[in-house]
Amino acid sequence: MGNSQRTNNMKFEFTKRILPCLTIVLVAAFASNIFAQAVVYKAGTIHTMAGEPLTPGQILVEDGKIKAIGKSVKSGNAKTVDLGDDAVIMPGLIDAYSQAAFYNGGSADEITNEVTPNFKAVHSIDWSSRTLRRVLENGTTTVNACPGTQNVVAGISAIVKTDGSQESVMNDDAVMLASLCNDPASRNRSRSRPDSIYVRQPTNRMGVVWILRNTFQKTTKAGDDSELTNLKQVLDGKRKLMMVSRMSYDLNTIGSLTDEFDFSPIIVGGHEAYKIKSILAERKFPVILQSNPAGTTTGREGSELCWNNAGVLHQAGITVALSGSNLLAEAQFAHRHGLDRDVALAAVTSTPAKMLGIEQQVGTLEANKDADLIVLNGDPLEFTTSIRWVMVNGKTIGQKKDK
Amino acid sequence: MQIANVRSYLLFLIIPFVVALVGGTPVDADDSAVLLKGATIHAMDGKDPFVGSILIEDGKIKAIGKSIKAPKSARTINLKGYHVTPGLIDSRSRLWLTQTSVSDKGTKADVDIELGIDPWLKDWQEVASQGITSVYVQPASGGLLGGYGSVLNVGPFGSPADIVFKSKTGLQCSIGLTGNAQSRFAQVKSFEKLLEAAKKELDKEKDADKPPTPRKKGETKKGDDKDESEDKEDKDKDKPEDDKDTKKDDKDAKTDDEKEDDKKKTKDPVKIALKKLLKKEISIQIEVHHADAFQRVLKLIDKYKFRATFDGLTKAGSAADEIKSSNRPLVLGPFLETGTIPAYRKDAQLDWIAEEVNQDGRLWALSGFPTSGIESRMLRSQAALAIRHGVSHGSTLAALTINPARMLGVADSLGSLEKDKVANIAVFAGDPLNPSTPVRMVMCHGKITHEAEHKAGEFVSSDTQQTTDELPKVLPGKYALKSERIMRPDGSLAPGYLVVDKMKVRITTRKPKNTPVYRMADQVITPGLVSVWATLGQQGNLWDQTESDSSHLQPIDAIDPTTKIANKMLEAGVIHIGVAPAATTTSSGALGQLRLGTADYIVNPAVAGQFVLQSSARNVNRYPSSLSSQVSMINALLNGETAESEFYLTSTVANAIAREKQANLEQLKNGKRKTIFVASTDVEARSAVQLAAKHKLKGVLAGVGDWMDHIDSLKENDFGAIVVNLNVTVFDERLEQYVALDRAGIPLALASESAKQLRMSASLMVNAGVDPQRALVAITSGGAAVVGMDDVSLKNGNRADFVIWDGNPLNLSSKPLHVVVDGKLTANK
Amino acid sequence: MLQRLRFSCCFVLIATFACATVMAQKPLAIQNATIITGTGETIENGTVLFRDGKIQAVGKKVKVPVAARIIDATDHYVIPGMVEAHSSSGMSQANETNQIVPYVTVIDGIDPMNSYFRQARRNGITTVRISPGNSTMIGGQAAVIKTGGEFIDEMVVDGVAGIKISLRPVSGSRMAHLARLRKTLKDAKEKLEEKEEKEKKAEDKEKKDDDKKSAAKQDDDKKDEKKTEDKNKVSSPAALSELDKAMNALLSGKNSAIIYCEKAMDVGQALRLIKEFDLKASLVLGRDCHKAAKEIAASKLPVILDPTLVYWEEDPRTREEKKIVLPKIYRDAGVDFVFQTNRPGSSTIGSNYMWYQAATGVKYGMTEEEALAAVTSLPAKFLNVDKFVGTIEKGKDADVVILSGKPLDLNTWVETTIVGGEIVYEKEKDEQLKRLLTGEEKDSE
């Protein structure tokens, strides 16, 4: 379908709207000066996630970007805001596998076919969805909006900012999603009439693996302009692949699949990854751990949970990221159960950014990166700490009047 | 900029009338008095309306009169040109009741309605915004003896004690709501048996407790009667009979064991209730609709002497003279049926009511008998319909204010604007009983429960007084109608001549030469009403689900315009109808234009195309099953890639259909036809606007969604908007959205299945703040223009399709006198 | 049934007596700990000494007998055992199918081996009031019990700890539910008044004969006369049904009411019931009741919050979402409240841990002292067992928790839980927790 409808659409919008107002360019220049008023924020601690935290630290934000950050910053004509020395600034949280961006948290799947590599989740994103606003209030500034797990090859995710403004699409043609778990097979037996021409094939786990292997075989043989170009990019290593998988035997199967076809997926879910941590470490598959109900010992698909899954995987040398609607709580409980402090903080900021390949723009607080940050009134890894306000692209959201 | 529906809360002092709370609510120190100045006041205290002022302090009316002095600290509100009435009272409401307690029927008189009240429900906002300050709520009708009802306030009071104004006001009873004549007879019989049992027990008690000194009949009797006289007019005929029966002579002293069985008093709630009734401590509300049941209950009242109010009586026309002679208080209605009509009220006869209630001093109240809390907001629409049935303006206003207050025994503090009464006040920007008149302010217990900036308008009542010529049965080929109010294309009503010549119209201000002129005085002449989306009750034919791309379909082929529903719509003034395909397939075909009342009814089979982005068009068993696939399918269609049909058709037929589809889509792209996008959620509306912008379509947005934050993008891509099924239970927030669309200059059209609903939606929108002229345009020529129908306004050269009304169609009390199609009178009633 | 009631209502008198003689316990002492007594005083490297299940002494310098077992708690914290004021877990089935069963008691339904008690001990809860569930109109009697011990009789502190009333209708409308509840209470009240009237009449007859007969020894045998009079009153001729007895206890104030209000409208009705039948009552509030915070504050009744403290509420009209924080709303309204915990697995964040609920309180505006009190001394006061538990003071039960760090800190774990002077939980010996934190299978690897 050629380049994505989104960017072409953006160009169309751009010419239609901006060109006619070139005549008042002077006013625009003047306006942009006021609009992007530079501000210096002073705080007791700044976790830059790129080296040691600054205690205290200052950060200059202008035009939605971080202009400078350090112990002290040349403020020029910028306004300075002192947040107090109990305030802590850290990068905006990043959820590398999220469904929060779809219509009130539903999933976006085209389930009329089991393999839909060209399905784009970006069209189903509901910019004012309630779940998007909830994760924003919990500190998440960037999400990788992934299609659901009802298809074996689900489609292509979109990386967006959570401030709900339409211009905040970072990459609408990001990661390919596949699932190697029971979900694609789970509902097919009961859903449609057996004689319907639309019966879906995978009715059990073996079926899922067969379809996956079959699709990969077809992709290796496929020409350039066929349906499977997106999947071909995965095998050529030009596009990242995320595979949803939870049980230890599923993770084993992924191991063997990567031997047959050369691709190296990012594991999502990984509820029983701690059981086969050596295999994953050897193949250097990064793992995104999903949140589990508190205080329980069994997770989805009957998986046996280990509360310190993140800590165990980290010790085994596997890069670990966390996912969930309240990322800060996930990091807090991971640290309480055994993951070291800075690894826990990285698991919700810089690590997912590296995984998604957007570490140039977000994930850490460094000069000319996006001004995505959250301000807390204490140590982020304490249950008694609350988020004061969140900033995405330089715009503060939920800022309370007091300081 | 008009601020729509700003709800500001003044500090206020709650004086609990019912139960004096220990410690009471603290008196607010800086409670400021409020002075309403310069309004036309309908005080409902028997005197005529006058222009004056009202001073309100501590939740009470401190002073009222032509000119009164007020403390400097008082907040003065200038209400010149506005109309002020006592807060309206809905005497049969379901407000404050939770979902389950709304339909709860008691059967053993043991249900106390106050147990089902949820003071945190938010429905009161819609009801308060229409001027209603108090409601009477009782268990649902259906049980022979349901239980006790209470009078409640309408406002943000938050605690049960402050909501209840008067508890245990009356006993609910209903007879004949189910079954046939036999079951009605049986119900009256069992009611009589219960009364008899209660009376026997009462007599036994009266004989048992002989007081030592015969009590002087005078003073205690008067005590009993005090609130009763309050209810009934003094010159009430049967009052003397009541006194006869209490002069019983008393028997000997009571022995010890007689005192004993006294103590073992009956626990049966029905007996307790009926004994209170027979001792005239409470009154009973009997809902009865059939004449035979009414007559039998009347005999019971004469025999047992209890105070009763009759409700409903929608089919008691034949007992009109008994009703007259009984002179019992009545609660009548509904005059406007908003929901599904229950069996016992089917084809109600309401014409006897006007003559009965127009006698001055006749005690009756008006209610819409709503089935949900929020429907009480339609009280003024019910009043408008009562006026349409001939009830006088004064009697109707009394039926919403002083009469219900008297019947509920709260007339000492509610129902009229007099000194020291509770400050329940409603301020209207025009005629209070015209539902489209915006409400400027409403006060309950001195606390402002609704306030909105609305200019005082010319919504004056529309009864035409002047004489008009009689139109001949068959109108000549060429004639002219002279009227003060002919609707111009911009919605304004101005005097002039409407000349009809060879089925075309022309408007001039000079008298046309050698053409017969009929003088219509100030009757309103407008183009025929337009419903851009109607199915004339034939949804079945339009419901086609097989193919997700059915751009070739034209539903107008499947419509029969001569059905009963179509004729009723024509009689009610609707001439132009848009026949749209059902929203079950993503590209669902063409919207056709239909004209009622003439043989060649098809004006244009394909006026606009329709794309559906709603979940109703997503089908798990066929592509597309998600929104993004719908978007990509529409993109593909508009880029010329039509998917081959899923049917096993011969290639010639398949190609013909494909060409047809392509042709229709082409018309959309070159802008000859409008494109209707059916979308409700925010993301669907956004996709619709993007699709229209991308393919340069002339877009129209239809659907129920909240498009508040799309208004600028809709304006930018000059979209039209179709207002879909605005009904009684819609929240004010959604109405504000249409006001915002209208203010942004986005043309509106209305879609509804009946003329009544069309005019009701328009009046709701005007009441919320839409400009009346633009609303009139929206239900006539403007609506047609939105979806691309040809011009139906009264402009030179257009077809002679118009309607003659006895008042502004936005006011529900006006009715169509003549419907003219192609210059000829259509056979109306 | 009669035996059960008499046993539980006079248990309080003999409880201490039984502990002292039966179990000849070795004294136990905790040394060099930072002790937060719960009375507002914090003792740096203090010592607390337990003897025979009671706190013998607590302070900076405490003489420890040589035979005592010593626990060294250097740079550990010691806090009073936590108290959960309302929980329906720990029983096989929390609700009866019959709607009105005031005579039933939870003591017969509690399973000491239930996983709830193991989790409670692991998270530092030493005392809990187990009460019937929320879907029975009058659910039965609650009981305050300790979370240590194998047999229920050992665990019970107060068998008469309130009758559970739920205003949430199981089926049908709220009006019918409330009408039936009011009718039950009114009938019980009338029967009680009738009984009292008959007794007064019987008493007057008796008093008249007594004056004639008894001349000299009035006051010394007054007390046992009262005792005998009690005995024969209980076995008065019209044997009261169990139902009437339970209701009489409620209406006469001997037993309090635990009223569950699901919606804000229930609060108004609950306050009306309490006023009309002048009940001693405490309120268990569902989420929606935050709208009635003003009335609740005015009523000054003990309040137990919904386990989900923070949630999002959608306004049906504007479809906007608002974040509702219950501790903040009630604290601003001036209500004294305590926390409940969720069942494990009911939410992804830790609302099933009592310390997490206290931490959430601090997160949204409570001070650390207020939050700690809300899980120790305040619930003890609400359950009026503050004479036994809730703070570390001389003479109280020996219920304490040794923490690895400052209370409410993220990395603080419960090291040891002591109930009645016995060690009932040690983190060292918690195999399940070890497996969950290391992922190694004990046997297979």
CSV table of C-alpha atoms in Angstrom, one decimal, chain B residues 542 544-555 581-591 608-614 616-618 622-624 629-631 633-638 642-643 660-662 664-666 668 675-678 691:
chain,number,residue,atom,x,y,z
B,542,LEU,CA,-33.6,-1.7,4.5
B,544,ASP,CA,-29.2,-5.7,4.3
B,545,GLN,CA,-26.2,-7.3,5.8
B,546,THR,CA,-24.8,-9.6,3.2
B,547,GLU,CA,-22.1,-7.6,1.5
B,548,SER,CA,-20.0,-5.0,3.4
B,549,ASP,CA,-19.6,-3.1,0.1
B,550,SER,CA,-23.2,-2.4,-1.1
B,551,SER,CA,-22.6,1.0,-2.6
B,552,HIS,CA,-24.9,0.1,-5.5
B,553,LEU,CA,-28.0,-0.2,-3.3
B,554,GLN,CA,-30.9,2.4,-3.4
B,555,PRO,CA,-33.2,1.8,-0.4
B,581,PRO,CA,-30.0,2.4,4.2
B,582,ALA,CA,-29.6,0.8,7.6
B,583,ALA,CA,-26.1,1.2,9.2
B,584,THR,CA,-25.3,-2.5,9.0
B,585,THR,CA,-22.7,-2.4,6.2
B,586,THR,CA,-19.6,-0.2,5.9
B,587,SER,CA,-20.5,1.2,2.5
B,588,SER,CA,-24.3,0.9,2.6
B,589,GLY,CA,-25.5,2.7,-0.5
B,590,ALA,CA,-27.4,5.8,-1.4
B,591,LEU,CA,-29.9,8.0,0.5
B,608,ALA,CA,-26.1,11.2,-0.9
B,609,GLY,CA,-23.8,8.2,-0.3
B,610,GLN,CA,-23.4,6.6,3.1
B,611,PHE,CA,-20.3,5.1,4.9
B,612,VAL,CA,-20.7,3.5,8.3
B,613,LEU,CA,-17.7,3.6,10.7
B,614,GLN,CA,-19.7,2.4,13.7
B,616,SER,CA,-22.8,-1.9,14.0
B,617,ALA,CA,-21.2,-2.4,10.5
B,618,ARG,CA,-18.4,-4.6,11.8
B,622,ARG,CA,-16.7,-11.1,7.2
B,623,TYR,CA,-14.1,-8.4,6.4
B,624,PRO,CA,-13.9,-5.8,7.9
B,629,SER,CA,-10.0,-2.3,8.3
B,630,GLN,CA,-13.2,-0.2,7.7
B,631,VAL,CA,-11.0,2.8,7.1
B,633,MET,CA,-11.7,-0.5,2.9
B,634,ILE,CA,-13.2,2.9,2.3
B,635,ASN,CA,-9.9,4.2,1.2
B,636,ALA,CA,-9.6,1.3,-1.3
B,637,LEU,CA,-13.1,1.9,-2.6
B,638,LEU,CA,-12.5,5.6,-3.2
B,642,THR,CA,-13.6,-2.4,-5.6
B,643,ALA,CA,-13.2,-5.9,-4.1
B,660,GLU,CA,-22.8,0.7,-10.7
B,661,LYS,CA,-20.8,0.8,-7.5
B,662,GLN,CA,-17.9,2.7,-9.2
B,664,ASN,CA,-21.9,6.0,-7.3
B,665,LEU,CA,-18.5,6.4,-5.7
B,666,GLU,CA,-17.5,8.7,-8.5
B,668,LEU,CA,-19.2,11.3,-4.2
B,675,THR,CA,-21.2,11.7,1.8
B,676,ILE,CA,-22.8,10.7,5.1
B,677,PHE,CA,-20.4,9.2,7.7
B,678,VAL,CA,-22.2,7.4,10.5
B,691,LEU,CA,-11.4,10.4,5.0
